[in-house]
């Protein structure tokens, strides 16, 4: 019974999402997660932002567990779920928790995520950027919830909020800037960054700066 149910569920899911593709984005280990969290919370010292190619992979790049610059879904999903729980915990301490709070928090988070992903997809299309999977953009935009969770927990347990949310917002802005610049601006080599500013530069800068108000908006 359970085997047939699992097979039916897998077949239904594969109609919309490739299970092998999901396995790639969830292919992480402890070393990768710790290294990625360090980059997300302190990206200013990270030097090499280029992804490692792998022609044998269905994505064309090494899996996350073998390349810290590869996007993954594990950290964004876990951070988003933790954010919803932490927000509900905060509302509970204020004696204002209702079950609808969790649904509204999830809906607003997903709405902002979809807006950012569509903006990235449209920008890369209009600027004739390199092909990037929709899931890649979801990963990049979802990483911000790591910083948002950190600021939320700091506010709940030690009462410190704005300094942490400002720092994590700046960290996410720098992470987004370096990630997008590596993909969109440095396609032809490092020397393109030294040239005069162009439309891709402004787009990358705008998406990076956008992380600051979004991080503030999603924080407590």
PDB file of C-alpha atoms in Angstrom:
ATOM      1  CA  UNK A   1       0.000   0.000   0.000  1.00  0.00           C
ATOM      2  CA  UNK A   2       2.702   2.454   1.022  1.00  0.00           C
ATOM      3  CA  UNK A   3       4.856   1.580  -1.983  1.00  0.00           C
ATOM      4  CA  UNK A   4       1.972   2.168  -4.388  1.00  0.00           C
ATOM      5  CA  UNK A   5       1.083   5.432  -2.636  1.00  0.00           C
ATOM      6  CA  UNK A   6       4.680   6.642  -2.808  1.00  0.00           C
ATOM      7  CA  UNK A   7       4.893   5.721  -6.495  1.00  0.00           C
ATOM      8  CA  UNK A   8       1.636   7.545  -7.279  1.00  0.00           C
ATOM      9  CA  UNK A   9       2.808  10.656  -5.398  1.00  0.00           C
ATOM     10  CA  UNK A  10       6.157  10.609  -7.176  1.00  0.00           C
ATOM     11  CA  UNK A  11       4.508  10.272 -10.580  1.00  0.00           C
ATOM     12  CA  UNK A  12       2.188  13.204  -9.862  1.00  0.00           C
ATOM     13  CA  UNK A  13       5.036  15.385  -8.641  1.00  0.00           C
ATOM     14  CA  UNK A  14       7.187  14.549 -11.665  1.00  0.00           C
ATOM     15  CA  UNK A  15       4.451  15.914 -13.919  1.00  0.00           C
ATOM     16  CA  UNK A  16       5.404  19.391 -12.689  1.00  0.00           C
ATOM     17  CA  UNK A  17       8.926  19.115 -11.240  1.00  0.00           C
ATOM     18  CA  UNK A  18      11.774  16.815 -12.228  1.00  0.00           C
ATOM     19  CA  UNK A  19      12.742  14.732  -9.217  1.00  0.00           C
ATOM     20  CA  UNK A  20      16.305  14.443 -10.488  1.00  0.00           C
ATOM     21  CA  UNK A  21      16.457  18.245 -10.676  1.00  0.00           C
ATOM     22  CA  UNK A  22      15.189  18.534  -7.108  1.00  0.00           C
ATOM     23  CA  UNK A  23      17.785  16.015  -5.975  1.00  0.00           C
ATOM     24  CA  UNK A  24      20.468  18.225  -7.500  1.00  0.00           C
ATOM     25  CA  UNK A  25      19.317  21.332  -5.604  1.00  0.00           C
ATOM     26  CA  UNK A  26      18.984  19.395  -2.353  1.00  0.00           C
ATOM     27  CA  UNK A  27      22.356  17.676  -2.740  1.00  0.00           C
ATOM     28  CA  UNK A  28      24.012  19.258   0.291  1.00  0.00           C
ATOM     29  CA  UNK A  29      26.028  18.101   3.260  1.00  0.00           C
ATOM     30  CA  UNK A  30      26.996  19.615   6.612  1.00  0.00           C
ATOM     31  CA  UNK A  31      30.236  21.117   5.303  1.00  0.00           C
ATOM     32  CA  UNK A  32      28.424  22.864   2.465  1.00  0.00           C
ATOM     33  CA  UNK A  33      25.653  24.227   4.694  1.00  0.00           C
ATOM     34  CA  UNK A  34      28.121  25.662   7.220  1.00  0.00           C
ATOM     35  CA  UNK A  35      30.274  27.203   4.483  1.00  0.00           C
ATOM     36  CA  UNK A  36      27.240  28.668   2.724  1.00  0.00           C
ATOM     37  CA  UNK A  37      25.841  30.152   5.929  1.00  0.00           C
ATOM     38  CA  UNK A  38      29.201  31.769   6.590  1.00  0.00           C
ATOM     39  CA  UNK A  39      29.144  33.344   3.125  1.00  0.00           C
ATOM     40  CA  UNK A  40      25.551  34.516   3.497  1.00  0.00           C
ATOM     41  CA  UNK A  41      26.182  36.145   6.876  1.00  0.00           C
ATOM     42  CA  UNK A  42      29.686  37.452   6.070  1.00  0.00           C
ATOM     43  CA  UNK A  43      30.123  37.586   2.263  1.00  0.00           C
ATOM     44  CA  UNK A  44      32.631  40.432   2.272  1.00  0.00           C
ATOM     45  CA  UNK A  45      35.697  38.183   2.580  1.00  0.00           C
ATOM     46  CA  UNK A  46      34.620  35.675  -0.076  1.00  0.00           C
ATOM     47  CA  UNK A  47      36.759  36.080  -3.199  1.00  0.00           C
ATOM     48  CA  UNK A  48      35.874  33.486  -5.837  1.00  0.00           C
ATOM     49  CA  UNK A  49      32.196  33.648  -6.827  1.00  0.00           C
ATOM     50  CA  UNK A  50      32.334  31.595 -10.022  1.00  0.00           C
ATOM     51  CA  UNK A  51      30.493  28.281 -10.183  1.00  0.00           C
ATOM     52  CA  UNK A  52      32.396  25.143 -11.178  1.00  0.00           C
ATOM     53  CA  UNK A  53      31.202  23.598 -14.414  1.00  0.00           C
ATOM     54  CA  UNK A  54      30.421  19.914 -14.826  1.00  0.00           C
ATOM     55  CA  UNK A  55      29.474  18.810 -18.322  1.00  0.00           C
ATOM     56  CA  UNK A  56      28.216  15.498 -16.990  1.00  0.00           C
ATOM     57  CA  UNK A  57      25.596  17.154 -14.786  1.00  0.00           C
ATOM     58  CA  UNK A  58      22.071  17.796 -16.012  1.00  0.00           C
ATOM     59  CA  UNK A  59      22.465  21.404 -14.841  1.00  0.00           C
ATOM     60  CA  UNK A  60      25.945  21.871 -16.276  1.00  0.00           C
ATOM     61  CA  UNK A  61      27.521  22.685 -12.927  1.00  0.00           C
ATOM     62  CA  UNK A  62      28.785  20.797  -9.912  1.00  0.00           C
ATOM     63  CA  UNK A  63      26.214  19.950  -7.251  1.00  0.00           C
ATOM     64  CA  UNK A  64      26.065  22.183  -4.156  1.00  0.00           C
ATOM     65  CA  UNK A  65      27.893  19.684  -1.952  1.00  0.00           C
ATOM     66  CA  UNK A  66      30.907  19.990  -4.282  1.00  0.00           C
ATOM     67  CA  UNK A  67      30.742  23.757  -4.971  1.00  0.00           C
ATOM     68  CA  UNK A  68      29.929  26.335  -2.310  1.00  0.00           C
ATOM     69  CA  UNK A  69      28.937  28.860  -5.016  1.00  0.00           C
ATOM     70  CA  UNK A  70      26.206  26.590  -6.382  1.00  0.00           C
ATOM     71  CA  UNK A  71      22.635  27.548  -5.445  1.00  0.00           C
ATOM     72  CA  UNK A  72      20.651  25.100  -3.337  1.00  0.00           C
ATOM     73  CA  UNK A  73      17.072  24.830  -2.159  1.00  0.00           C
ATOM     74  CA  UNK A  74      17.772  23.282   1.238  1.00  0.00           C
ATOM     75  CA  UNK A  75      18.910  26.471   2.983  1.00  0.00           C
ATOM     76  CA  UNK A  76      16.189  28.764   1.526  1.00  0.00           C
ATOM     77  CA  UNK A  77      13.404  26.293   2.352  1.00  0.00           C
ATOM     78  CA  UNK A  78      14.630  25.680   5.894  1.00  0.00           C
ATOM     79  CA  UNK A  79      15.204  29.407   6.463  1.00  0.00           C
ATOM     80  CA  UNK A  80      11.736  30.279   5.179  1.00  0.00           C
ATOM     81  CA  UNK A  81      10.036  27.700   7.396  1.00  0.00           C
ATOM     82  CA  UNK A  82      12.097  28.860  10.385  1.00  0.00           C
ATOM     83  CA  UNK A  83      11.122  32.460   9.629  1.00  0.00           C
ATOM     84  CA  UNK A  84       7.412  31.594   9.742  1.00  0.00           C
ATOM     85  CA  UNK A  85       7.828  29.719  13.037  1.00  0.00           C
ATOM     86  CA  UNK A  86       9.915  32.532  14.580  1.00  0.00           C
ATOM     87  CA  UNK A  87       7.386  35.144  13.516  1.00  0.00           C
ATOM     88  CA  UNK A  88       4.598  33.092  15.059  1.00  0.00           C
ATOM     89  CA  UNK A  89       6.642  32.702  18.246  1.00  0.00           C
ATOM     90  CA  UNK A  90       7.111  36.456  18.440  1.00  0.00           C
ATOM     91  CA  UNK A  91       3.388  37.055  17.992  1.00  0.00           C
ATOM     92  CA  UNK A  92       2.715  34.508  20.724  1.00  0.00           C
ATOM     93  CA  UNK A  93       4.934  36.368  23.166  1.00  0.00           C
ATOM     94  CA  UNK A  94       2.974  39.511  22.366  1.00  0.00           C
ATOM     95  CA  UNK A  95      -0.276  37.623  23.051  1.00  0.00           C
ATOM     96  CA  UNK A  96      -1.443  38.447  19.538  1.00  0.00           C
ATOM     97  CA  UNK A  97      -0.963  35.053  17.878  1.00  0.00           C
ATOM     98  CA  UNK A  98      -3.705  33.591  15.723  1.00  0.00           C
ATOM     99  CA  UNK A  99      -3.454  30.706  13.254  1.00  0.00           C
ATOM    100  CA  UNK A 100      -4.025  33.170  10.434  1.00  0.00           C
ATOM    101  CA  UNK A 101      -0.691  34.835  11.262  1.00  0.00           C
ATOM    102  CA  UNK A 102       1.249  31.872   9.903  1.00  0.00           C
ATOM    103  CA  UNK A 103      -0.707  31.850   6.662  1.00  0.00           C
ATOM    104  CA  UNK A 104      -0.364  35.596   6.146  1.00  0.00           C
ATOM    105  CA  UNK A 105       3.354  35.472   6.888  1.00  0.00           C
ATOM    106  CA  UNK A 106       3.891  32.640   4.404  1.00  0.00           C
ATOM    107  CA  UNK A 107       1.773  34.362   1.744  1.00  0.00           C
ATOM    108  CA  UNK A 108       3.603  37.677   2.047  1.00  0.00           C
ATOM    109  CA  UNK A 109       6.972  35.940   1.959  1.00  0.00           C
ATOM    110  CA  UNK A 110       6.086  33.943  -1.131  1.00  0.00           C
ATOM    111  CA  UNK A 111       4.611  37.029  -2.808  1.00  0.00           C
ATOM    112  CA  UNK A 112       7.800  39.049  -2.378  1.00  0.00           C
ATOM    113  CA  UNK A 113       9.878  36.071  -3.480  1.00  0.00           C
ATOM    114  CA  UNK A 114       7.843  35.681  -6.676  1.00  0.00           C
ATOM    115  CA  UNK A 115       8.163  39.406  -7.419  1.00  0.00           C
ATOM    116  CA  UNK A 116      11.959  39.292  -7.069  1.00  0.00           C
ATOM    117  CA  UNK A 117      12.313  36.108  -9.116  1.00  0.00           C
ATOM    118  CA  UNK A 118      10.193  37.520 -11.946  1.00  0.00           C
ATOM    119  CA  UNK A 119      12.216  40.750 -11.881  1.00  0.00           C
ATOM    120  CA  UNK A 120      15.432  38.750 -12.187  1.00  0.00           C
ATOM    121  CA  UNK A 121      14.032  36.582 -14.954  1.00  0.00           C
ATOM    122  CA  UNK A 122      12.808  39.593 -16.900  1.00  0.00           C
ATOM    123  CA  UNK A 123      16.048  41.483 -16.393  1.00  0.00           C
ATOM    124  CA  UNK A 124      18.214  38.605 -17.607  1.00  0.00           C
ATOM    125  CA  UNK A 125      15.922  38.158 -20.608  1.00  0.00           C
ATOM    126  CA  UNK A 126      15.963  41.826 -21.623  1.00  0.00           C
ATOM    127  CA  UNK A 127      19.715  42.132 -21.087  1.00  0.00           C
ATOM    128  CA  UNK A 128      20.409  38.953 -23.052  1.00  0.00           C
ATOM    129  CA  UNK A 129      21.971  37.368 -20.000  1.00  0.00           C
ATOM    130  CA  UNK A 130      23.224  33.798 -19.789  1.00  0.00           C
ATOM    131  CA  UNK A 131      20.605  31.078 -19.347  1.00  0.00           C
ATOM    132  CA  UNK A 132      19.684  30.635 -15.693  1.00  0.00           C
ATOM    133  CA  UNK A 133      17.120  28.234 -14.369  1.00  0.00           C
ATOM    134  CA  UNK A 134      14.060  29.629 -12.638  1.00  0.00           C
ATOM    135  CA  UNK A 135      15.053  27.570  -9.605  1.00  0.00           C
ATOM    136  CA  UNK A 136      18.428  29.342  -9.433  1.00  0.00           C
ATOM    137  CA  UNK A 137      16.686  32.689  -8.994  1.00  0.00           C
ATOM    138  CA  UNK A 138      14.430  31.188  -6.329  1.00  0.00           C
ATOM    139  CA  UNK A 139      17.516  30.052  -4.433  1.00  0.00           C
ATOM    140  CA  UNK A 140      19.282  33.408  -4.659  1.00  0.00           C
ATOM    141  CA  UNK A 141      16.213  35.340  -3.517  1.00  0.00           C
ATOM    142  CA  UNK A 142      15.378  32.820  -0.803  1.00  0.00           C
ATOM    143  CA  UNK A 143      18.765  33.148   0.865  1.00  0.00           C
ATOM    144  CA  UNK A 144      17.705  36.464   2.407  1.00  0.00           C
ATOM    145  CA  UNK A 145      15.597  34.584   4.962  1.00  0.00           C
ATOM    146  CA  UNK A 146      18.795  33.406   6.656  1.00  0.00           C
ATOM    147  CA  UNK A 147      19.552  36.988   7.662  1.00  0.00           C
ATOM    148  CA  UNK A 148      15.920  37.734   8.435  1.00  0.00           C
ATOM    149  CA  UNK A 149      15.751  34.734  10.778  1.00  0.00           C
ATOM    150  CA  UNK A 150      18.974  35.845  12.479  1.00  0.00           C
ATOM    151  CA  UNK A 151      17.609  39.355  13.078  1.00  0.00           C
ATOM    152  CA  UNK A 152      14.256  37.990  14.257  1.00  0.00           C
ATOM    153  CA  UNK A 153      15.852  35.636  16.781  1.00  0.00           C
ATOM    154  CA  UNK A 154      18.146  38.394  18.020  1.00  0.00           C
ATOM    155  CA  UNK A 155      15.113  40.595  18.608  1.00  0.00           C
ATOM    156  CA  UNK A 156      13.206  37.841  20.415  1.00  0.00           C
ATOM    157  CA  UNK A 157      16.004  36.723  22.733  1.00  0.00           C
ATOM    158  CA  UNK A 158      18.222  39.777  23.288  1.00  0.00           C
ATOM    159  CA  UNK A 159      16.061  42.669  22.115  1.00  0.00           C
ATOM    160  CA  UNK A 160      18.529  43.741  19.412  1.00  0.00           C
ATOM    161  CA  UNK A 161      16.892  44.266  16.031  1.00  0.00           C
ATOM    162  CA  UNK A 162      17.832  47.209  13.807  1.00  0.00           C
ATOM    163  CA  UNK A 163      21.622  46.816  13.914  1.00  0.00           C
ATOM    164  CA  UNK A 164      21.294  43.129  13.038  1.00  0.00           C
ATOM    165  CA  UNK A 165      18.728  43.614  10.290  1.00  0.00           C
ATOM    166  CA  UNK A 166      20.817  46.427   8.786  1.00  0.00           C
ATOM    167  CA  UNK A 167      23.928  44.268   8.786  1.00  0.00           C
ATOM    168  CA  UNK A 168      22.184  41.209   7.353  1.00  0.00           C
ATOM    169  CA  UNK A 169      20.522  43.399   4.715  1.00  0.00           C
ATOM    170  CA  UNK A 170      23.902  44.756   3.659  1.00  0.00           C
ATOM    171  CA  UNK A 171      25.336  41.243   3.637  1.00  0.00           C
ATOM    172  CA  UNK A 172      22.529  39.999   1.407  1.00  0.00           C
ATOM    173  CA  UNK A 173      22.900  43.008  -0.886  1.00  0.00           C
ATOM    174  CA  UNK A 174      26.611  42.272  -1.299  1.00  0.00           C
ATOM    175  CA  UNK A 175      25.928  38.566  -1.847  1.00  0.00           C
ATOM    176  CA  UNK A 176      23.339  39.340  -4.525  1.00  0.00           C
ATOM    177  CA  UNK A 177      25.576  41.916  -6.192  1.00  0.00           C
ATOM    178  CA  UNK A 178      28.576  39.581  -6.453  1.00  0.00           C
ATOM    179  CA  UNK A 179      26.469  36.605  -7.549  1.00  0.00           C
ATOM    180  CA  UNK A 180      24.598  38.482 -10.277  1.00  0.00           C
ATOM    181  CA  UNK A 181      27.678  40.397 -11.399  1.00  0.00           C
ATOM    182  CA  UNK A 182      29.610  37.165 -11.857  1.00  0.00           C
ATOM    183  CA  UNK A 183      26.827  35.757 -14.008  1.00  0.00           C
ATOM    184  CA  UNK A 184      25.657  38.821 -15.945  1.00  0.00           C
ATOM    185  CA  UNK A 185      28.607  41.218 -16.139  1.00  0.00           C
ATOM    186  CA  UNK A 186      31.690  39.012 -16.024  1.00  0.00           C
ATOM    187  CA  UNK A 187      30.641  36.737 -18.851  1.00  0.00           C
ATOM    188  CA  UNK A 188      33.442  37.967 -21.067  1.00  0.00           C
ATOM    189  CA  UNK A 189      36.088  38.265 -18.403  1.00  0.00           C
ATOM    190  CA  UNK A 190      37.111  40.325 -15.423  1.00  0.00           C
ATOM    191  CA  UNK A 191      37.992  43.321 -17.553  1.00  0.00           C
ATOM    192  CA  UNK A 192      34.332  44.174 -18.180  1.00  0.00           C
ATOM    193  CA  UNK A 193      33.992  45.377 -14.595  1.00  0.00           C
ATOM    194  CA  UNK A 194      36.676  47.982 -15.201  1.00  0.00           C
ATOM    195  CA  UNK A 195      34.884  49.520 -18.176  1.00  0.00           C
ATOM    196  CA  UNK A 196      32.248  52.203 -18.129  1.00  0.00           C
ATOM    197  CA  UNK A 197      28.933  51.535 -16.459  1.00  0.00           C
ATOM    198  CA  UNK A 198      26.289  49.880 -18.607  1.00  0.00           C
ATOM    199  CA  UNK A 199      22.694  48.739 -18.245  1.00  0.00           C
ATOM    200  CA  UNK A 200      23.678  45.366 -16.719  1.00  0.00           C
ATOM    201  CA  UNK A 201      25.667  47.232 -14.051  1.00  0.00           C
ATOM    202  CA  UNK A 202      22.644  49.328 -13.099  1.00  0.00           C
ATOM    203  CA  UNK A 203      20.372  46.288 -13.062  1.00  0.00           C
ATOM    204  CA  UNK A 204      22.700  44.303 -10.805  1.00  0.00           C
ATOM    205  CA  UNK A 205      23.109  47.303  -8.494  1.00  0.00           C
ATOM    206  CA  UNK A 206      19.340  47.845  -8.335  1.00  0.00           C
ATOM    207  CA  UNK A 207      18.639  44.195  -7.456  1.00  0.00           C
ATOM    208  CA  UNK A 208      21.325  44.334  -4.774  1.00  0.00           C
ATOM    209  CA  UNK A 209      19.960  47.533  -3.224  1.00  0.00           C
ATOM    210  CA  UNK A 210      16.453  46.044  -3.303  1.00  0.00           C
ATOM    211  CA  UNK A 211      17.560  43.535  -0.663  1.00  0.00           C
ATOM    212  CA  UNK A 212      17.726  46.275   1.975  1.00  0.00           C
ATOM    213  CA  UNK A 213      14.055  47.377   1.948  1.00  0.00           C
ATOM    214  CA  UNK A 214      12.861  43.805   1.434  1.00  0.00           C
ATOM    215  CA  UNK A 215      14.874  42.593   4.423  1.00  0.00           C
ATOM    216  CA  UNK A 216      13.505  45.447   6.517  1.00  0.00           C
ATOM    217  CA  UNK A 217       9.933  44.818   5.324  1.00  0.00           C
ATOM    218  CA  UNK A 218      10.048  41.096   6.111  1.00  0.00           C
ATOM    219  CA  UNK A 219      11.647  41.618   9.510  1.00  0.00           C
ATOM    220  CA  UNK A 220       9.657  42.040  12.705  1.00  0.00           C
TER     221      UNK A 220
END
